[in-house]
């Protein structure tokens, strides 16, 4: 077959799905998962609470309390499913939208808000949670993550690295370089691409001519497309990929096929570039509704459970709001604190100068 | 106690926003996070959620008004009258309301005249919020007052507060708002409609409470909403807003055909990637043919215009290149190729643009086509074009030449893959057989949906139409 003849002749993309949008459990030959009712309820709880956190943050931004916010609306299952696949020893590298993964890593949600409220530069200790700080620059964390994974490899540790990025980031040089490094060094890493169909206003078809997961084979490692709105499938696929990484089988690219139901950030207006019918179609594939339907159909949860969870979500939101507003402004001199790990004479001098300058004002 | 919600910067460094629509009115109960207003900034249209539970005391800006970031736009009486909300220990940030907490923090940073701390309840609009840091929490947030921090400089008196507040008094008795809420009120019956249908209703401006559902268990279907939208095509005129500078501008309510046109244009422009190609054509022979046809008895009682031959050329060319006469089915991921031609003609009418089409134009003889075009134009001019006459078009001609212009880049009629703009015919110097001659020349512009039609196909189609107008005999040859 000539190159011309093979163009576009690939088989249609395959999607790993274990739970349909209607809440029906389906089987997959390569991926399976056995969840207790308790575990399903717990996954559902995470999905609901994370959405609540997200909505609260959007509201806070709309009230002028946050400078900006990147909503995860619609991507909860991709994040909770993959986040819950991590073990304590694994390390995760987020973009700026992984609020659900942060939740799985026990990062207090209010700490996520500090950066966006402009009162700190990060908010949590990455080592304490094995969850790196948010990275705003598109795709650069993939290189950090591969470096970290190569460290794990050299320490001979039983851990893996999970790095998040979006469909737009796959066009970045950093991401492609990280694929090469990971492949050549057989690094214990899982690349988790949340393909939410839009890189701000740029649609997927302007990023790629083939399904993203198929790019992996060109770099020499497996790629798989999973229904990113199916928390069961995301959990199963990520677990398997992380386990492969931990056992020396090298990297995997997971393309979580999902949809950004909100704006890129609160500064963006998606109605200017995408059609409403697209959003409507994806609403029918909502990641939370299908788990709810599953719980209902199989009588794994009663109305009391859902009511209690709704109340918990409301409470979580209200607490988050209160604690966000109570966050203190940073002190001007704090800016010198984390420049160097050890004391540094030049920084000390600059700090003293700035302190003297601040003293020059009337109280 | 009464709290004022100030217009926040919702988009990283914006300074103002327009109030598009109030979602509440004075007296309404509101809950924390409930959206109360829709605003449009330079970047987007967004809804703003209120940060408190309470009752709306006043709307402090009118719809259509542009408000500076940081000015109060709505006053809310919060649940606990007379005492600090939240009931938390005084002085701790714990129970303090959002705005207060921010102000408290801001107070640490910015010296201010002592009097300004407490806002008189109900005195909105009077204290100009000078000297106050606005609740913008990114680094380049705005500070309205000058920061006088140097020890030697005595704090400057606050810039003379303008006596006239920038914002009109609360429009409690605004007739438009009263009227809007007056009729759809009767007994709030639960409306059954699926979320996508609700969205559709919202988009089309249809009040679901007023729609009778024909779906299962009386639920409202998409068709019900569309039907309702048709009947309310002329929404009640909005009473005049606050007058703009006398006579300098005029506000024309967007309704009826204008609204449909706007929706169709936006839908088309954002859905189908448009490409436009141009071709200048010597149509001297077509003009001669028009003159000769007019003299024939078969055309005695119909109008023969150059448009007739353009229409015939388009139909003929569409039969030669069926893919141009098609539509994109997003849902099915298929291209629907039409083996019939419903030829749309864009018509300017007193009510706006309408695009009725000649059904099965490919089956008509030339006199029949002429008659159909004539009837269609007459109906449109009289404003009597029915929805069915506009539905089902497959390809369209827009005759911009009648307005005395040469060409345009037409926007596709939604659901079609091509549209041809026919420019004016005028005398132009033209090279014929190596000699300069004065000829009748026009410009054709073809826009096509680049998802379906490649440049090659578009060019072939346009070239064929041009060739037929250059030599009308080709219509015979290719029919």
Short mmCIF file of N, CA, C and O in Angstrom, two decimals, chain A residues 128-237:
data_model
loop_
_atom_site.label_atom_id
_atom_site.label_comp_id
_atom_site.label_asym_id
_atom_site.label_seq_id
_atom_site.Cartn_x
_atom_site.Cartn_y
_atom_site.Cartn_z
N UNK A 128 4.64 16.49 50.55
CA UNK A 128 3.71 15.95 51.54
C UNK A 128 2.59 15.16 50.85
O UNK A 128 2.13 14.15 51.37
N UNK A 129 2.18 15.63 49.70
CA UNK A 129 1.03 15.00 49.03
C UNK A 129 1.43 14.17 47.81
O UNK A 129 0.59 13.55 47.19
N UNK A 130 2.72 14.20 47.48
CA UNK A 130 3.17 13.62 46.21
C UNK A 130 2.29 14.13 45.05
O UNK A 130 1.84 13.38 44.19
N UNK A 131 2.07 15.40 45.10
CA UNK A 131 1.27 16.10 44.09
C UNK A 131 1.96 17.42 43.82
O UNK A 131 2.03 18.30 44.68
N UNK A 132 2.52 17.54 42.64
CA UNK A 132 3.31 18.72 42.32
C UNK A 132 2.44 19.98 42.29
O UNK A 132 1.21 19.87 42.20
N UNK A 133 3.07 21.14 42.34
CA UNK A 133 2.30 22.38 42.25
C UNK A 133 1.69 22.51 40.86
O UNK A 133 2.18 21.92 39.91
N UNK A 134 0.63 23.29 40.77
CA UNK A 134 0.01 23.54 39.48
C UNK A 134 1.03 24.17 38.54
O UNK A 134 1.80 25.05 38.93
N UNK A 135 1.00 23.73 37.30
CA UNK A 135 1.88 24.30 36.28
C UNK A 135 1.00 25.04 35.27
O UNK A 135 0.08 24.47 34.71
N UNK A 136 1.28 26.32 35.12
CA UNK A 136 0.46 27.13 34.22
C UNK A 136 0.98 27.02 32.78
O UNK A 136 0.21 26.99 31.83
N UNK A 137 2.28 26.98 32.63
CA UNK A 137 2.87 26.87 31.29
C UNK A 137 2.42 25.55 30.67
O UNK A 137 2.49 24.50 31.30
N UNK A 138 1.96 25.62 29.44
CA UNK A 138 1.35 24.44 28.83
C UNK A 138 2.38 23.36 28.52
O UNK A 138 3.30 23.56 27.73
N UNK A 139 2.23 22.22 29.16
CA UNK A 139 3.00 21.03 28.81
C UNK A 139 4.35 20.89 29.46
O UNK A 139 4.95 19.81 29.40
N UNK A 140 4.87 21.94 30.10
CA UNK A 140 6.25 21.83 30.59
C UNK A 140 6.37 20.80 31.72
O UNK A 140 7.44 20.23 31.92
N UNK A 141 5.26 20.55 32.42
CA UNK A 141 5.35 19.58 33.51
C UNK A 141 5.61 18.16 33.03
O UNK A 141 6.04 17.31 33.80
N UNK A 142 5.39 17.90 31.75
CA UNK A 142 5.64 16.54 31.26
C UNK A 142 7.13 16.23 31.32
O UNK A 142 7.52 15.10 31.62
N UNK A 143 7.96 17.25 31.05
CA UNK A 143 9.41 17.03 31.15
C UNK A 143 9.83 16.85 32.60
O UNK A 143 10.64 15.98 32.92
N UNK A 144 9.26 17.67 33.49
CA UNK A 144 9.58 17.51 34.91
C UNK A 144 9.20 16.10 35.36
O UNK A 144 9.93 15.45 36.12
N UNK A 145 8.06 15.67 34.91
CA UNK A 145 7.55 14.37 35.35
C UNK A 145 8.42 13.23 34.85
O UNK A 145 8.70 12.27 35.58
N UNK A 146 8.87 13.34 33.59
CA UNK A 146 9.73 12.28 33.08
C UNK A 146 11.05 12.27 33.86
O UNK A 146 11.57 11.20 34.21
N UNK A 147 11.56 13.46 34.17
CA UNK A 147 12.78 13.52 34.98
C UNK A 147 12.56 12.86 36.33
O UNK A 147 13.40 12.09 36.81
N UNK A 148 11.41 13.13 36.92
CA UNK A 148 11.09 12.53 38.21
C UNK A 148 11.00 11.01 38.08
O UNK A 148 11.52 10.26 38.91
N UNK A 149 10.37 10.58 37.01
CA UNK A 149 10.22 9.14 36.80
C UNK A 149 11.59 8.48 36.62
O UNK A 149 11.83 7.37 37.12
N UNK A 150 12.48 9.15 35.93
CA UNK A 150 13.81 8.59 35.76
C UNK A 150 14.54 8.52 37.10
O UNK A 150 15.36 7.62 37.34
N UNK A 151 14.21 9.45 37.99
CA UNK A 151 14.75 9.40 39.36
C UNK A 151 14.24 8.17 40.09
O UNK A 151 15.00 7.45 40.75
N UNK A 152 12.94 7.92 39.97
CA UNK A 152 12.35 6.73 40.59
C UNK A 152 13.08 5.48 40.10
O UNK A 152 13.42 4.58 40.88
N UNK A 153 13.31 5.49 38.80
CA UNK A 153 13.98 4.35 38.17
C UNK A 153 15.37 4.14 38.77
O UNK A 153 15.77 3.02 39.11
N UNK A 154 16.08 5.24 38.95
CA UNK A 154 17.45 5.13 39.48
C UNK A 154 17.45 4.79 40.96
O UNK A 154 18.40 4.20 41.46
N UNK A 155 16.38 5.16 41.66
CA UNK A 155 16.26 4.78 43.07
C UNK A 155 15.75 3.35 43.20
O UNK A 155 15.66 2.82 44.30
N UNK A 156 15.34 2.79 42.09
CA UNK A 156 14.79 1.45 42.10
C UNK A 156 13.57 1.37 43.02
O UNK A 156 13.38 0.40 43.76
N UNK A 157 12.77 2.44 43.02
CA UNK A 157 11.62 2.50 43.93
C UNK A 157 10.40 1.86 43.26
O UNK A 157 10.31 1.79 42.05
N UNK A 158 9.50 1.37 44.10
CA UNK A 158 8.27 0.76 43.58
C UNK A 158 7.19 1.83 43.45
O UNK A 158 6.22 1.86 44.19
N UNK A 159 7.41 2.71 42.51
CA UNK A 159 6.45 3.81 42.34
C UNK A 159 6.42 4.21 40.87
O UNK A 159 7.29 3.80 40.09
N UNK A 160 5.42 4.98 40.53
CA UNK A 160 5.30 5.47 39.16
C UNK A 160 4.94 6.94 39.20
O UNK A 160 4.57 7.48 40.24
N UNK A 161 5.03 7.57 38.05
CA UNK A 161 4.67 8.98 37.92
C UNK A 161 3.49 9.10 36.97
O UNK A 161 3.42 8.37 35.97
N UNK A 162 2.58 9.98 37.32
CA UNK A 162 1.41 10.21 36.47
C UNK A 162 1.41 11.69 36.12
O UNK A 162 1.42 12.53 37.01
N UNK A 163 1.44 11.99 34.84
CA UNK A 163 1.49 13.40 34.46
C UNK A 163 0.26 13.75 33.62
O UNK A 163 -0.13 13.00 32.74
N UNK A 164 -0.32 14.90 33.94
CA UNK A 164 -1.54 15.36 33.27
C UNK A 164 -1.22 16.44 32.25
O UNK A 164 -0.33 17.25 32.47
N UNK A 165 -1.96 16.44 31.17
CA UNK A 165 -1.90 17.53 30.20
C UNK A 165 -3.16 17.46 29.34
O UNK A 165 -3.93 16.50 29.44
N UNK A 166 -3.33 18.45 28.51
CA UNK A 166 -4.55 18.50 27.70
C UNK A 166 -4.28 18.21 26.25
O UNK A 166 -3.14 18.00 25.84
N UNK A 167 -5.34 18.21 25.46
CA UNK A 167 -5.17 17.94 24.03
C UNK A 167 -4.30 19.00 23.35
O UNK A 167 -3.48 18.70 22.50
N UNK A 168 -4.48 20.26 23.78
CA UNK A 168 -3.68 21.32 23.16
C UNK A 168 -2.19 21.14 23.43
O UNK A 168 -1.36 21.43 22.58
N UNK A 169 -1.87 20.63 24.62
CA UNK A 169 -0.46 20.46 24.99
C UNK A 169 0.25 19.46 24.10
O UNK A 169 1.48 19.50 23.97
N UNK A 170 -0.50 18.57 23.46
CA UNK A 170 0.16 17.57 22.63
C UNK A 170 0.84 18.21 21.42
O UNK A 170 1.66 17.58 20.77
N UNK A 171 0.50 19.47 21.15
CA UNK A 171 1.17 20.17 20.05
C UNK A 171 2.47 20.84 20.52
O UNK A 171 3.18 21.42 19.72
N UNK A 172 2.73 20.78 21.81
CA UNK A 172 3.92 21.43 22.36
C UNK A 172 5.16 20.56 22.15
O UNK A 172 5.10 19.35 22.30
N UNK A 173 6.27 21.23 21.91
CA UNK A 173 7.53 20.51 21.80
C UNK A 173 7.87 19.77 23.08
O UNK A 173 8.31 18.62 23.05
N UNK A 174 7.63 20.42 24.23
CA UNK A 174 7.96 19.79 25.51
C UNK A 174 7.33 18.41 25.63
O UNK A 174 7.96 17.46 26.09
N UNK A 175 6.06 18.33 25.26
CA UNK A 175 5.35 17.07 25.44
C UNK A 175 5.95 15.99 24.54
O UNK A 175 6.19 14.86 24.96
N UNK A 176 6.25 16.37 23.31
CA UNK A 176 6.83 15.39 22.39
C UNK A 176 8.23 14.97 22.83
O UNK A 176 8.60 13.80 22.74
N UNK A 177 8.99 15.92 23.35
CA UNK A 177 10.31 15.57 23.89
C UNK A 177 10.18 14.63 25.07
O UNK A 177 10.95 13.67 25.23
N UNK A 178 9.19 14.90 25.91
CA UNK A 178 9.02 14.05 27.09
C UNK A 178 8.64 12.63 26.66
O UNK A 178 9.07 11.65 27.29
N UNK A 179 7.88 12.51 25.58
CA UNK A 179 7.54 11.17 25.07
C UNK A 179 8.82 10.43 24.67
O UNK A 179 8.99 9.25 24.96
N UNK A 180 9.70 11.16 24.00
CA UNK A 180 10.93 10.53 23.53
C UNK A 180 11.79 10.08 24.72
O UNK A 180 12.25 8.93 24.78
N UNK A 181 11.99 10.96 25.67
CA UNK A 181 12.80 10.60 26.84
C UNK A 181 12.18 9.41 27.57
O UNK A 181 12.87 8.45 27.93
N UNK A 182 10.91 9.48 27.79
CA UNK A 182 10.24 8.42 28.55
C UNK A 182 10.37 7.09 27.82
O UNK A 182 10.64 6.04 28.43
N UNK A 183 10.23 7.14 26.51
CA UNK A 183 10.28 5.92 25.73
C UNK A 183 11.68 5.33 25.73
O UNK A 183 11.89 4.15 26.02
N UNK A 184 12.66 6.18 25.42
CA UNK A 184 14.02 5.69 25.28
C UNK A 184 14.56 5.16 26.62
O UNK A 184 15.28 4.17 26.66
N UNK A 185 14.18 5.82 27.71
CA UNK A 185 14.67 5.38 29.01
C UNK A 185 13.71 4.43 29.71
O UNK A 185 13.93 4.05 30.85
N UNK A 186 12.65 4.07 29.02
CA UNK A 186 11.66 3.16 29.60
C UNK A 186 11.23 3.63 30.99
O UNK A 186 11.15 2.85 31.95
N UNK A 187 10.97 4.92 31.12
CA UNK A 187 10.69 5.52 32.42
C UNK A 187 9.34 5.08 32.97
O UNK A 187 8.40 4.85 32.20
N UNK A 188 9.25 4.94 34.29
CA UNK A 188 7.99 4.52 34.91
C UNK A 188 7.00 5.67 34.97
O UNK A 188 6.80 6.28 36.02
N UNK A 189 6.38 5.96 33.85
CA UNK A 189 5.50 7.13 33.79
C UNK A 189 4.25 6.80 32.99
O UNK A 189 4.29 6.00 32.05
N UNK A 190 3.16 7.44 33.39
CA UNK A 190 1.92 7.34 32.63
C UNK A 190 1.55 8.76 32.19
O UNK A 190 1.46 9.66 33.01
N UNK A 191 1.41 8.93 30.91
CA UNK A 191 0.97 10.22 30.36
C UNK A 191 -0.55 10.21 30.31
O UNK A 191 -1.14 9.39 29.61
N UNK A 192 -1.17 11.12 31.04
CA UNK A 192 -2.63 11.13 31.08
C UNK A 192 -3.12 12.40 30.39
O UNK A 192 -3.07 13.50 30.95
N UNK A 193 -3.57 12.23 29.16
CA UNK A 193 -4.05 13.37 28.37
C UNK A 193 -5.57 13.45 28.50
O UNK A 193 -6.28 12.56 28.05
N UNK A 194 -6.05 14.53 29.12
CA UNK A 194 -7.49 14.75 29.13
C UNK A 194 -7.83 15.50 27.84
O UNK A 194 -7.60 16.69 27.73
N UNK A 195 -8.31 14.75 26.88
CA UNK A 195 -8.71 15.37 25.62
C UNK A 195 -10.13 15.92 25.80
O UNK A 195 -11.10 15.19 25.68
N UNK A 196 -10.19 17.21 26.13
CA UNK A 196 -11.52 17.81 26.35
C UNK A 196 -12.01 18.53 25.10
O UNK A 196 -12.91 19.35 25.16
N UNK A 197 -11.39 18.22 23.97
CA UNK A 197 -11.82 18.64 22.63
C UNK A 197 -11.46 20.06 22.26
O UNK A 197 -11.51 20.43 21.09
N UNK A 198 -11.11 20.89 23.23
CA UNK A 198 -10.85 22.29 22.92
C UNK A 198 -9.60 22.78 23.64
O UNK A 198 -9.51 22.68 24.86
N UNK A 199 -8.67 23.33 22.87
CA UNK A 199 -7.51 24.01 23.44
C UNK A 199 -7.84 25.51 23.43
O UNK A 199 -7.62 26.18 22.44
N UNK A 200 -8.39 25.98 24.53
CA UNK A 200 -9.11 27.25 24.56
C UNK A 200 -10.11 27.23 23.39
O UNK A 200 -11.02 26.42 23.41
N UNK A 201 -9.86 28.01 22.33
CA UNK A 201 -10.85 28.07 21.24
C UNK A 201 -10.45 27.21 20.05
O UNK A 201 -11.11 27.24 19.02
N UNK A 202 -9.37 26.47 20.18
CA UNK A 202 -8.87 25.70 19.05
C UNK A 202 -9.41 24.27 19.13
O UNK A 202 -9.16 23.56 20.10
N UNK A 203 -10.16 23.84 18.13
CA UNK A 203 -10.74 22.50 18.21
C UNK A 203 -9.70 21.42 17.96
O UNK A 203 -8.64 21.67 17.38
N UNK A 204 -10.03 20.21 18.38
CA UNK A 204 -9.09 19.10 18.29
C UNK A 204 -8.60 18.88 16.86
O UNK A 204 -7.43 18.57 16.64
N UNK A 205 -9.48 19.06 15.88
CA UNK A 205 -9.04 18.75 14.51
C UNK A 205 -7.94 19.69 14.03
O UNK A 205 -7.32 19.42 13.02
N UNK A 206 -7.70 20.77 14.78
CA UNK A 206 -6.57 21.61 14.41
C UNK A 206 -5.31 21.23 15.19
O UNK A 206 -4.28 21.89 15.07
N UNK A 207 -5.41 20.20 16.01
CA UNK A 207 -4.24 19.73 16.75
C UNK A 207 -3.70 18.44 16.17
O UNK A 207 -2.53 18.12 16.37
N UNK A 208 -4.55 17.66 15.55
CA UNK A 208 -4.10 16.34 15.16
C UNK A 208 -4.91 15.79 14.01
O UNK A 208 -6.08 16.13 13.85
N UNK A 209 -4.27 14.93 13.22
CA UNK A 209 -4.97 14.26 12.15
C UNK A 209 -5.32 12.82 12.52
O UNK A 209 -6.03 12.14 11.81
N UNK A 210 -4.75 12.33 13.61
CA UNK A 210 -5.08 10.98 14.07
C UNK A 210 -5.53 11.06 15.52
O UNK A 210 -5.23 12.03 16.20
N UNK A 211 -6.26 10.04 15.98
CA UNK A 211 -6.62 10.03 17.40
C UNK A 211 -5.34 10.16 18.25
O UNK A 211 -4.33 9.52 17.96
N UNK A 212 -5.40 10.99 19.28
CA UNK A 212 -4.17 11.31 20.02
C UNK A 212 -3.48 10.07 20.58
O UNK A 212 -2.26 9.99 20.59
N UNK A 213 -4.26 9.10 21.04
CA UNK A 213 -3.62 7.95 21.69
C UNK A 213 -2.74 7.17 20.73
O UNK A 213 -1.79 6.50 21.12
N UNK A 214 -3.04 7.31 19.42
CA UNK A 214 -2.24 6.56 18.44
C UNK A 214 -0.87 7.19 18.22
O UNK A 214 0.01 6.57 17.65
N UNK A 215 -0.70 8.39 18.70
CA UNK A 215 0.63 9.00 18.58
C UNK A 215 1.66 8.17 19.34
O UNK A 215 2.83 8.13 18.96
N UNK A 216 1.23 7.53 20.43
CA UNK A 216 2.18 6.83 21.29
C UNK A 216 2.97 5.80 20.50
O UNK A 216 4.18 5.63 20.72
N UNK A 217 2.31 5.11 19.58
CA UNK A 217 3.01 4.03 18.88
C UNK A 217 4.18 4.57 18.07
O UNK A 217 5.19 3.89 17.90
N UNK A 218 4.08 5.81 17.61
CA UNK A 218 5.20 6.40 16.90
C UNK A 218 6.41 6.64 17.80
O UNK A 218 7.55 6.67 17.34
N UNK A 219 6.14 6.82 19.09
CA UNK A 219 7.23 7.02 20.04
C UNK A 219 7.70 5.69 20.64
O UNK A 219 8.71 5.64 21.30
N UNK A 220 6.93 4.64 20.44
CA UNK A 220 7.36 3.33 20.88
C UNK A 220 6.80 2.88 22.21
O UNK A 220 7.43 2.12 22.93
N UNK A 221 5.61 3.34 22.56
CA UNK A 221 4.96 2.79 23.75
C UNK A 221 3.46 2.73 23.51
O UNK A 221 2.97 3.36 22.58
N UNK A 222 2.75 1.97 24.32
CA UNK A 222 1.33 1.79 24.04
C UNK A 222 0.50 3.03 24.35
O UNK A 222 0.82 3.81 25.25
N UNK A 223 -0.58 3.19 23.60
CA UNK A 223 -1.53 4.25 23.86
C UNK A 223 -2.92 3.67 23.91
O UNK A 223 -3.21 2.68 23.23
N UNK A 224 -3.79 4.26 24.73
CA UNK A 224 -5.14 3.74 24.84
C UNK A 224 -6.10 4.92 25.01
O UNK A 224 -5.76 5.91 25.66
N UNK A 225 -7.25 4.81 24.37
CA UNK A 225 -8.27 5.84 24.55
C UNK A 225 -9.34 5.29 25.48
O UNK A 225 -9.88 4.21 25.25
N UNK A 226 -9.62 6.08 26.53
CA UNK A 226 -10.62 5.65 27.50
C UNK A 226 -11.73 6.70 27.53
O UNK A 226 -11.49 7.88 27.27
N UNK A 227 -12.93 6.23 27.80
CA UNK A 227 -14.05 7.15 27.97
C UNK A 227 -13.77 8.00 29.22
O UNK A 227 -13.87 7.52 30.34
N UNK A 228 -13.40 9.24 28.99
CA UNK A 228 -13.00 10.10 30.10
C UNK A 228 -14.15 10.52 30.99
O UNK A 228 -13.94 11.13 32.03
N UNK A 229 -15.36 10.19 30.60
CA UNK A 229 -16.51 10.50 31.45
C UNK A 229 -16.98 9.26 32.21
O UNK A 229 -18.04 9.26 32.82
N UNK A 230 -16.18 8.20 32.11
CA UNK A 230 -16.51 6.94 32.77
C UNK A 230 -15.47 6.71 33.86
O UNK A 230 -14.32 6.35 33.60
N UNK A 231 -15.87 6.94 35.09
CA UNK A 231 -14.91 6.88 36.19
C UNK A 231 -14.38 5.46 36.39
O UNK A 231 -13.21 5.27 36.75
N UNK A 232 -15.21 4.45 36.12
CA UNK A 232 -14.74 3.07 36.27
C UNK A 232 -13.61 2.78 35.28
O UNK A 232 -12.58 2.22 35.63
N UNK A 233 -13.85 3.16 34.03
CA UNK A 233 -12.87 2.87 33.00
C UNK A 233 -11.58 3.65 33.23
O UNK A 233 -10.48 3.12 33.05
N UNK A 234 -11.72 4.91 33.64
CA UNK A 234 -10.52 5.72 33.90
C UNK A 234 -9.69 5.09 35.02
O UNK A 234 -8.46 5.04 34.95
N UNK A 235 -10.39 4.62 36.04
CA UNK A 235 -9.70 3.98 37.16
C UNK A 235 -9.00 2.70 36.69
O UNK A 235 -7.82 2.48 36.96
N UNK A 236 -9.71 1.87 35.96
CA UNK A 236 -9.16 0.58 35.53
C UNK A 236 -7.96 0.77 34.60
O UNK A 236 -6.91 0.14 34.77
N UNK A 237 -8.11 1.65 33.64
CA UNK A 237 -7.05 1.85 32.65
C UNK A 237 -5.82 2.47 33.30
O UNK A 237 -4.68 2.06 33.04
#
